[in-house]
CSV table of C-alpha atoms in Angstrom, one decimal:
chain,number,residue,atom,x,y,z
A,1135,UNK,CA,138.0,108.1,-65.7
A,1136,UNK,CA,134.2,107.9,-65.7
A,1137,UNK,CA,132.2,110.6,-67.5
A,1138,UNK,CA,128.8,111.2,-65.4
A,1139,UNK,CA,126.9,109.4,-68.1
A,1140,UNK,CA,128.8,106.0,-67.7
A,1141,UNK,CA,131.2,106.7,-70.8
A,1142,UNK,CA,135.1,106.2,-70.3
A,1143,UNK,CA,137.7,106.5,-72.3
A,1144,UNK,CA,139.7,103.7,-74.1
A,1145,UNK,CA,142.6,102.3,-73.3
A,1146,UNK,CA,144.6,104.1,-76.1
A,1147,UNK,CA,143.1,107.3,-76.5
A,1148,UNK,CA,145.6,108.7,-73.7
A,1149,UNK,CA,148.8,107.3,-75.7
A,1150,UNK,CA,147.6,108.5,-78.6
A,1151,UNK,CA,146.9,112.0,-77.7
A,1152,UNK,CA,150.7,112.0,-76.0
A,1153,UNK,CA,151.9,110.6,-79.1
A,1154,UNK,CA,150.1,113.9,-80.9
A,1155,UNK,CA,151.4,116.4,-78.7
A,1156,UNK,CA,154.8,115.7,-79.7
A,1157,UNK,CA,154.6,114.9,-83.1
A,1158,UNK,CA,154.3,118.9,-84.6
A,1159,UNK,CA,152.8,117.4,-87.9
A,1160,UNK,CA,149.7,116.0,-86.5
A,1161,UNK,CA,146.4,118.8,-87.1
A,1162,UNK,CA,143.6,117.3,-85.8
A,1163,UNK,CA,142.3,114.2,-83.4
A,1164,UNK,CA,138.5,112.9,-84.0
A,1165,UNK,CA,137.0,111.6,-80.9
A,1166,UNK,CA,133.9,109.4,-80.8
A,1167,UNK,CA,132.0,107.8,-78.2
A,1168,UNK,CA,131.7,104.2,-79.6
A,1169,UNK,CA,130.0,101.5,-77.6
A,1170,UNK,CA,130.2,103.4,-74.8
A,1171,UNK,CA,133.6,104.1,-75.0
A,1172,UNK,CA,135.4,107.4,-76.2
A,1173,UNK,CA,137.6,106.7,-78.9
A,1174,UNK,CA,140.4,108.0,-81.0
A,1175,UNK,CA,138.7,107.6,-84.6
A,1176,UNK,CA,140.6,109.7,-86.8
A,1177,UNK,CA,143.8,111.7,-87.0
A,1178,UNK,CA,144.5,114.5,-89.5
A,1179,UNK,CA,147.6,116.0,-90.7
A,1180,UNK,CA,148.7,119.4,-91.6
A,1181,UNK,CA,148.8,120.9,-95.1
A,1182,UNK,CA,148.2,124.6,-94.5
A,1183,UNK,CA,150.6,126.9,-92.5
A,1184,UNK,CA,148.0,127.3,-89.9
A,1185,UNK,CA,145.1,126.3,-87.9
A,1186,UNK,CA,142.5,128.2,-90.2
A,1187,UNK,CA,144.0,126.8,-93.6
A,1188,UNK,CA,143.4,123.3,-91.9
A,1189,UNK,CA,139.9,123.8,-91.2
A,1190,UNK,CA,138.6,122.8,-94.6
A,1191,UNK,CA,140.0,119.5,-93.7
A,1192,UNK,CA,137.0,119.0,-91.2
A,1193,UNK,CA,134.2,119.3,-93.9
A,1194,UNK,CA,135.4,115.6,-95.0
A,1195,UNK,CA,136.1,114.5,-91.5
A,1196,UNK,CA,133.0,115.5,-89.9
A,1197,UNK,CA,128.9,114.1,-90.1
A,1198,UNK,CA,126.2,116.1,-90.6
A,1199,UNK,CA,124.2,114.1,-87.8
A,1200,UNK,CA,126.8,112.8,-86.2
A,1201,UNK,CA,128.5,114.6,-82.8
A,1202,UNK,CA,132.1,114.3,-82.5
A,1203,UNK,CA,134.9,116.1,-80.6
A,1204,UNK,CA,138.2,117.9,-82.3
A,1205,UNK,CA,141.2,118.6,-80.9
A,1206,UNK,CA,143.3,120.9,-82.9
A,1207,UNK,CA,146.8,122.0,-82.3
A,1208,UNK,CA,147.0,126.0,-82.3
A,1209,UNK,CA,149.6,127.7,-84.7
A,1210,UNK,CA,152.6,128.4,-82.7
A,1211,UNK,CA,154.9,126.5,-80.0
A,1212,UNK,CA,153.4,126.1,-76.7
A,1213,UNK,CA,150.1,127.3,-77.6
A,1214,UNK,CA,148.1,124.1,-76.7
A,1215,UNK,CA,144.9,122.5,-78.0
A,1216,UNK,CA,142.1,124.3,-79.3
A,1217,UNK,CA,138.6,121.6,-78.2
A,1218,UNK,CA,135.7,121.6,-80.6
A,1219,UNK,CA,132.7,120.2,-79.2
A,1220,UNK,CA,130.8,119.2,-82.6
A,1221,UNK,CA,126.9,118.6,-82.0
A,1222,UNK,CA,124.7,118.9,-85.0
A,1223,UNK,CA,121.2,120.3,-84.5
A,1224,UNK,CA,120.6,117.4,-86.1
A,1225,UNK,CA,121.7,114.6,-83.7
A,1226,UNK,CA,119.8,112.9,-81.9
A,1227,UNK,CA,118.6,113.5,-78.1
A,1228,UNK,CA,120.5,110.9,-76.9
A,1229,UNK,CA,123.8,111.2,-78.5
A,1230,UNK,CA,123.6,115.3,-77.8
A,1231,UNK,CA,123.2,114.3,-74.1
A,1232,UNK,CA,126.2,111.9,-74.4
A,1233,UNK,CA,128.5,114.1,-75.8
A,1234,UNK,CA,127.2,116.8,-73.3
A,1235,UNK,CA,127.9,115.0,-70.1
A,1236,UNK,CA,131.1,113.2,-71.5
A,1237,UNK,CA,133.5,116.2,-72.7
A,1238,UNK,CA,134.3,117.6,-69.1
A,1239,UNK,CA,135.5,114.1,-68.5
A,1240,UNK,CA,137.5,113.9,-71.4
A,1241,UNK,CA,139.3,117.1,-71.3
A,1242,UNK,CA,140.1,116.4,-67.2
A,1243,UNK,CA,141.4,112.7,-68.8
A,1244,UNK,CA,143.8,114.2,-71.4
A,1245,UNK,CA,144.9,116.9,-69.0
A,1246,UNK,CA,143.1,120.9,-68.7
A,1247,UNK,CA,146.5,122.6,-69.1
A,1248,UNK,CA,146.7,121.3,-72.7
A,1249,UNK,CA,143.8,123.2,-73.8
A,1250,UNK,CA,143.7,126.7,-73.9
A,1251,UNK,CA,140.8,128.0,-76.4
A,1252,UNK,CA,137.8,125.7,-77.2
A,1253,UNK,CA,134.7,126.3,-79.7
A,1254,UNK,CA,130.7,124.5,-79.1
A,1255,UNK,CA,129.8,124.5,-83.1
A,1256,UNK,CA,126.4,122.8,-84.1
A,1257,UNK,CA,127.0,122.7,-88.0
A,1258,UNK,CA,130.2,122.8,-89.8
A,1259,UNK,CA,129.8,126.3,-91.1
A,1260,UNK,CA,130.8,126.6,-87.4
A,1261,UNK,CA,133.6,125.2,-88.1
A,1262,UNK,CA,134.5,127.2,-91.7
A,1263,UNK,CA,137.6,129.6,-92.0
A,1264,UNK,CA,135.4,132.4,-91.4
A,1265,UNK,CA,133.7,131.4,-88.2
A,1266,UNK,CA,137.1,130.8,-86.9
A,1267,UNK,CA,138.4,134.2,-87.6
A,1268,UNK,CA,135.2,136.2,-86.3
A,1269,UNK,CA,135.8,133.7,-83.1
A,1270,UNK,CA,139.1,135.0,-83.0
A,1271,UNK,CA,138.1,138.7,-83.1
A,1272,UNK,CA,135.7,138.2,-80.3
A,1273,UNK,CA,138.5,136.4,-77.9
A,1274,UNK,CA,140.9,139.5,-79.0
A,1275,UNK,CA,138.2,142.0,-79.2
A,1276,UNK,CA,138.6,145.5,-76.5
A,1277,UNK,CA,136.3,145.4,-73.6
A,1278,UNK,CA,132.9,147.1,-74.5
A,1279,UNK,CA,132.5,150.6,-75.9
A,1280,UNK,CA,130.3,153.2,-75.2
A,1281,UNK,CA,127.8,151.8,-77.2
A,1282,UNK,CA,128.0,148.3,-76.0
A,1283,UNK,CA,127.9,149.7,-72.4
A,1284,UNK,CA,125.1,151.8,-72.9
A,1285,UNK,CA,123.4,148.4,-74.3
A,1286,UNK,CA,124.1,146.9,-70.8
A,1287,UNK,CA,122.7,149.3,-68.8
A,1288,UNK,CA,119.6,149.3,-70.7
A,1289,UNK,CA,119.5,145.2,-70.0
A,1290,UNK,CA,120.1,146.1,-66.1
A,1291,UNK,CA,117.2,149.4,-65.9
A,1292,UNK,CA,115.0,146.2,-67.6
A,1293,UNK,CA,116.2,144.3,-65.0
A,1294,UNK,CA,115.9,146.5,-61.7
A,1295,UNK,CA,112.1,147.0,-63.1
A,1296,UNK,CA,111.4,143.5,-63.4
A,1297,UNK,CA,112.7,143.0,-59.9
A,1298,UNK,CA,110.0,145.9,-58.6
A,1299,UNK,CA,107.0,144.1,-60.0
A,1300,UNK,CA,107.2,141.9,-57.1
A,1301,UNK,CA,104.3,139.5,-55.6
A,1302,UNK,CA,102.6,141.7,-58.4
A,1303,UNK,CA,104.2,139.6,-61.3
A,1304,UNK,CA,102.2,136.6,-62.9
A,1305,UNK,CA,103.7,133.5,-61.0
A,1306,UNK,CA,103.8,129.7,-62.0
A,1307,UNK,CA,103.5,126.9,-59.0
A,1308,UNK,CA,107.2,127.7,-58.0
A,1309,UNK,CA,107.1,131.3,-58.0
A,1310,UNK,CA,109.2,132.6,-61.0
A,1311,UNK,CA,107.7,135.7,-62.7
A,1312,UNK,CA,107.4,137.0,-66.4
A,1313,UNK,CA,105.9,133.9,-67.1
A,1314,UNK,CA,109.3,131.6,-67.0
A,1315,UNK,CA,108.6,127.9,-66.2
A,1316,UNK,CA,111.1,125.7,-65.1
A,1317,UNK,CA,110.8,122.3,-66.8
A,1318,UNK,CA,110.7,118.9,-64.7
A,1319,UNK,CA,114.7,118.8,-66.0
A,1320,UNK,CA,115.9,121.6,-65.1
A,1321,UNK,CA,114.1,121.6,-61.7
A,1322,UNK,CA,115.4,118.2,-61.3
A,1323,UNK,CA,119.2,119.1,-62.5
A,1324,UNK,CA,119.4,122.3,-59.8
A,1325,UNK,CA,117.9,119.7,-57.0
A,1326,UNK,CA,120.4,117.3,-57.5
A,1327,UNK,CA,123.2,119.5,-57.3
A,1328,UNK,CA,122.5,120.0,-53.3
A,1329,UNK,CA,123.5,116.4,-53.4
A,1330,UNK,CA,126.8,116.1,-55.4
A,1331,UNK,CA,130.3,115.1,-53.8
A,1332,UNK,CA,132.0,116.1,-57.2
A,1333,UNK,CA,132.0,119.6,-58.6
A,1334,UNK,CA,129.3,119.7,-61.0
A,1335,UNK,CA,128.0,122.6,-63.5
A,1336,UNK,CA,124.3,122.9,-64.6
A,1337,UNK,CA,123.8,125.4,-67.6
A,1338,UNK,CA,120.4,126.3,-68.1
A,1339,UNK,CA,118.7,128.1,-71.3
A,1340,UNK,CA,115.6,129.8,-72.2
A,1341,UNK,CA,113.2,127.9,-74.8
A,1342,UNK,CA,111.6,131.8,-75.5
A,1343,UNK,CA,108.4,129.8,-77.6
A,1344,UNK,CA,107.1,128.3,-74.5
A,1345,UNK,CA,109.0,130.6,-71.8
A,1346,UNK,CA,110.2,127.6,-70.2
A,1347,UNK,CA,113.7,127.6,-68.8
A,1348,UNK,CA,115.5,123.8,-69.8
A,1349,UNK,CA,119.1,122.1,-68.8
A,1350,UNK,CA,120.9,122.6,-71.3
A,1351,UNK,CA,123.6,121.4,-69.9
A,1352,UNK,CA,124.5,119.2,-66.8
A,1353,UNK,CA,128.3,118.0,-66.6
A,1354,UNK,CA,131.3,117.5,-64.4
A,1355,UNK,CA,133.6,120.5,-64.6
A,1356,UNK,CA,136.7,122.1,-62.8
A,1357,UNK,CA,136.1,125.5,-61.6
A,1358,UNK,CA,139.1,127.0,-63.7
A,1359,UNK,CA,138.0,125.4,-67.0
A,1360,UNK,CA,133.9,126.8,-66.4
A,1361,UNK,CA,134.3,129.7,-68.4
A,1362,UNK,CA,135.0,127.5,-71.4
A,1363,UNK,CA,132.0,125.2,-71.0
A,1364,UNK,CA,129.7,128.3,-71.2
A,1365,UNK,CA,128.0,129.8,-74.1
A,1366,UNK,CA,130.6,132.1,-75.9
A,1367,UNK,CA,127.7,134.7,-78.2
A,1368,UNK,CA,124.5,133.7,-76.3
A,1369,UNK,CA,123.1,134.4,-72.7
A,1370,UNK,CA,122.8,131.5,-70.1
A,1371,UNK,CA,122.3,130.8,-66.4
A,1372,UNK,CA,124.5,128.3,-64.6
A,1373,UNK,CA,124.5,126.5,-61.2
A,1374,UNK,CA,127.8,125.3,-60.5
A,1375,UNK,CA,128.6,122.7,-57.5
A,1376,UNK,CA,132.4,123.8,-56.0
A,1377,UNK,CA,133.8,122.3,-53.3
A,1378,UNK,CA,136.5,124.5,-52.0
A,1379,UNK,CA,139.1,125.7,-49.2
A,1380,UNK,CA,139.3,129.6,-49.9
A,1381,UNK,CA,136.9,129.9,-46.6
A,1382,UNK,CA,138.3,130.0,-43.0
A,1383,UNK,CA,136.1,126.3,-42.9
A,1384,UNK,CA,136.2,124.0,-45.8
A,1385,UNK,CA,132.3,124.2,-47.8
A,1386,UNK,CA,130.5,123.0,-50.8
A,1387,UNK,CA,128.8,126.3,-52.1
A,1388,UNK,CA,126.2,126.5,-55.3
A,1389,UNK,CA,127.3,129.7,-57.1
A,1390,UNK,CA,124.8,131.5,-59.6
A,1391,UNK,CA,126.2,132.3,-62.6
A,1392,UNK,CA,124.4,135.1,-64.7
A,1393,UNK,CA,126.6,135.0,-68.2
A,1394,UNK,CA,125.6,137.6,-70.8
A,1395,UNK,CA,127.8,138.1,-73.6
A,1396,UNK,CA,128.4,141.4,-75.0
A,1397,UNK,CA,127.7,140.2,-78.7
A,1398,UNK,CA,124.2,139.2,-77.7
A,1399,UNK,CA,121.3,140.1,-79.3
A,1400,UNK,CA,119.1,142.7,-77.2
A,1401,UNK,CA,116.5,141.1,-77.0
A,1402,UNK,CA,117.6,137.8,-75.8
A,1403,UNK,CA,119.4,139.7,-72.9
A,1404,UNK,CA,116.3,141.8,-72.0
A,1405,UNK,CA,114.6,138.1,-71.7
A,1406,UNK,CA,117.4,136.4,-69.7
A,1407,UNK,CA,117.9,139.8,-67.1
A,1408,UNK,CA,114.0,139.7,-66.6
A,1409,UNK,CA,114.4,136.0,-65.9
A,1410,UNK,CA,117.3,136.6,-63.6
A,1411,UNK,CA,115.4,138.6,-61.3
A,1412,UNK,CA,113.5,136.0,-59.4
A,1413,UNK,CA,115.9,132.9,-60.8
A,1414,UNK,CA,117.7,132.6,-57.4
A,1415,UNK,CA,114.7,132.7,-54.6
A,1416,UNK,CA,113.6,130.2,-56.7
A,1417,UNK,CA,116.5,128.0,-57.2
A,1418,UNK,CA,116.5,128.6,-53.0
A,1419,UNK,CA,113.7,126.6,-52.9
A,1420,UNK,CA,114.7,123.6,-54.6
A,1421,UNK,CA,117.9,123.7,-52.6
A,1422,UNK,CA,116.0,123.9,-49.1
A,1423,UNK,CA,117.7,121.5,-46.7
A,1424,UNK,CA,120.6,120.6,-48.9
A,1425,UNK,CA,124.4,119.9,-47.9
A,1426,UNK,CA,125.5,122.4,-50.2
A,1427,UNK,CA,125.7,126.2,-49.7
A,1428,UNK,CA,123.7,128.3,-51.8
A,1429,UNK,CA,126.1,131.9,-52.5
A,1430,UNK,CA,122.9,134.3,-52.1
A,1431,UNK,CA,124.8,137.1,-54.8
A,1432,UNK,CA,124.7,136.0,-58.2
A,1433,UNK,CA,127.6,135.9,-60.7
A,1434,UNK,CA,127.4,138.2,-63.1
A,1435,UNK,CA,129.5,138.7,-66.6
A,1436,UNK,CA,129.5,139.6,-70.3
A,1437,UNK,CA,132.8,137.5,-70.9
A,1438,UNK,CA,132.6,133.9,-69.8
A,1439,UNK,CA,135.9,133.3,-70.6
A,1440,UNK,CA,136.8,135.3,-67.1
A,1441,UNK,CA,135.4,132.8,-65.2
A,1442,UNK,CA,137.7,131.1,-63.1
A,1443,UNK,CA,138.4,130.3,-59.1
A,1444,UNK,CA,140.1,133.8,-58.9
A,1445,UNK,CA,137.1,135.7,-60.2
A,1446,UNK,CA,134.4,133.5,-58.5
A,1447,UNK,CA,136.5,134.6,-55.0
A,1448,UNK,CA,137.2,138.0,-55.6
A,1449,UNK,CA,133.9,138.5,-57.1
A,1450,UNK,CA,132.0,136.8,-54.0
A,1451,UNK,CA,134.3,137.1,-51.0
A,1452,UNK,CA,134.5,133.5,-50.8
A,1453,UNK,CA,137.3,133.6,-48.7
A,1454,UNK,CA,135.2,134.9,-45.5
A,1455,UNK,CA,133.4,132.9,-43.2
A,1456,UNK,CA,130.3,135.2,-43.3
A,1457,UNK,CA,130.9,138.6,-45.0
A,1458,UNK,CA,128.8,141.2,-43.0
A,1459,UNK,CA,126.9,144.0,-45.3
A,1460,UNK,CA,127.6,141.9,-48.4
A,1461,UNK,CA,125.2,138.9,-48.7
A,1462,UNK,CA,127.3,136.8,-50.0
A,1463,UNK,CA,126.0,133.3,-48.5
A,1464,UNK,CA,122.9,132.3,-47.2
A,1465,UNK,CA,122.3,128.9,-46.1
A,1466,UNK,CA,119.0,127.4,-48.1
A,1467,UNK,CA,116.2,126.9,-45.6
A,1468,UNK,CA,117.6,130.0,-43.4
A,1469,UNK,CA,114.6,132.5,-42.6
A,1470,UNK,CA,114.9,135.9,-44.3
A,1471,UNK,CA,117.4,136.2,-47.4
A,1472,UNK,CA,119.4,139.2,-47.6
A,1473,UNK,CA,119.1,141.8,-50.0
A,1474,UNK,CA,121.3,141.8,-52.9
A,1475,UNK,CA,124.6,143.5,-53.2
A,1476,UNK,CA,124.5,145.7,-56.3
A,1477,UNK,CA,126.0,144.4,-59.5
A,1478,UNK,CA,129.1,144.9,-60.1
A,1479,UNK,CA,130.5,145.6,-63.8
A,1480,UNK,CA,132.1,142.8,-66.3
A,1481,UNK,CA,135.5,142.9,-64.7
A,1482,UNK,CA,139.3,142.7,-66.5
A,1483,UNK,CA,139.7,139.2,-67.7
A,1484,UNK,CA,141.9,136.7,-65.3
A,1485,UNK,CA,145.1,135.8,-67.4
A,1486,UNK,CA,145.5,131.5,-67.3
């Protein structure tokens, strides 16, 4: 299988992941791309009792510059694969692009069902004993306290303000407000996705220096693995491509994902729900005359890991033709859009 940017796997790496699977010793696989080709590079045994004791290991195995994926076995029979995406701050562009575009590929190649828990580290301190456990205590964490909800609500008052600023807000040539700029790739990454024949997730970011919201992201995905290829501790925005049967008629639909982790600092989320505001009208206009259907309610959520088909229906009654009262679709191009539904809180995560 093909990733998106041309890379595809060798001819071994699939017997060799088989051949890990069943042998209980095996720790760790290192997976390279190398000339243009990912590749089973290293393979690392256990020594520890668990997953966390192992993780040393990786300070040997892993390049400071260099990206890399990690599949590690989780403690305990049954548990699956935990996938580390490894790109250093450090790396270059290209190869961060690479790796990027090529994981979703990899992961549908080996098979989605194997891995259960996956970590995006740009250093190896990412990758320490301790980063594990705090990762751990953030998937196994209680839903938000008081505290944390009062946090949210004061992200959302910032939010419904922002939204009644209006025509009066300072607007660039595409219309966003609060002084957000789309660059020429991200513009270009949200265009193309009225396009796409394969489902296909865009995660954009906000470069807070310039105010200019970037792709981050832009990779093949399946809708029940899309929680995992968001950011886990920082806010995002995603565009994800889905074609899917839950309606009475079969449709492509663009769904706007609004992901705000709990554990975020304030201030990034005060940025990202002032950016949110005006993010869709404007994505609506890139999308004008498209095949694809652009869901008019956005996707909200503070745990990205809930993301799957079942929340993305439930959440926006995808399984009606045309939901009356709730805005839930609006065609790009179509006259008027509807007025928003009111968001919804971060709902109970969707067991796997």
């Amino acid at each position: 299988m093909s990733a998106p940017s041309g890379i595809e796997l060798a001819d071994q790496l699939k017997d060799v992941f088989a051949e890990a699977v069943q042998d209980p010793s095996t720790r760790f696989l290192k997976i390279a791309i190398k000339n243009e080709k990912l590749v089973h590079e290293t393979t690392v045994k256990k020594r520890a009792d668990d997953l966390a004791g192992d993780l040393p290991q990786l300070q040997n195995t892993l390049e400071d510059k260099t990206p890399a994926y990690i599949l590690a076995r989780q403690d305990g029979d049954g548990n699956g694969w935990l996938f580390i995406s490894y790109v250093p701050d450090d790396a270059t562009v290209r190869d961060k692009m690479l790796y990027a575009s090529s994981r979703g590929s990899l992961v549908k190649s080996l098979g989605s069902t194997n891995f259960t828990d996956n970590i995006f580290a740009t250093s190896k301190e990412d990758i320490s004993e301790e980063a594990y456990a705090a990762h751990r205590r953030h998937i196994n964490a209680p839903k938000p306290q008081t505290s944390q909800e009062k946090e949210m609500e004061q992200v959302r008052e910032a939010e419904r303000g922002g939204s009644l600023e209006g025509s009066r807000g300072r607007r660039n040539h595409v219309g966003t407000r609060v002084g957000i700029n789309w660059s020429e790739e991200a513009e270009r990454a949200v265009t193309e996705l009225g396009e796409e024949d394969e489902d296909k997730l865009v995660i954009l970011s906000i470069d807070v220096e310039s105010e200019t919201l970037i792709a981050a992201s832009v990779m093949e995905e399946e809708v029940d693995y899309l929680g995992g290829s968001l950011p886990s501790e920082e806010p995002c925005f995603a565009f994800f491509s889905w074609k899917h049967n839950h309606a009475p008629t079969p449709r492509r639909d663009i769904i706007f994902i609004y992901s705000c982790p709990s554990t975020s600092p304030i201030k990034g989320r005060m940025v990202y729900s002032l950016a949110a505001a005006s993010l869709l009208q404007t994505a609506k206009t890139f999308l004008a005359g498209s095949k694809a259907n652009l869901v008019a309610k956005k996707l909200e959520t503070s745990d990205p890991s809930e993301i799957n088909a079942e929340f993305i229906v439930s959440r926006l009654n995808l399984d009606r033709e045309d939901p009356e009262g709730n805005a839930t679709t609006s065609r790009p191009g179509s006259s008027e859009p509807k007025a928003f539904a009111k968001p919804r809180g971060p709902g109970r995560r969707v067991p796997r």
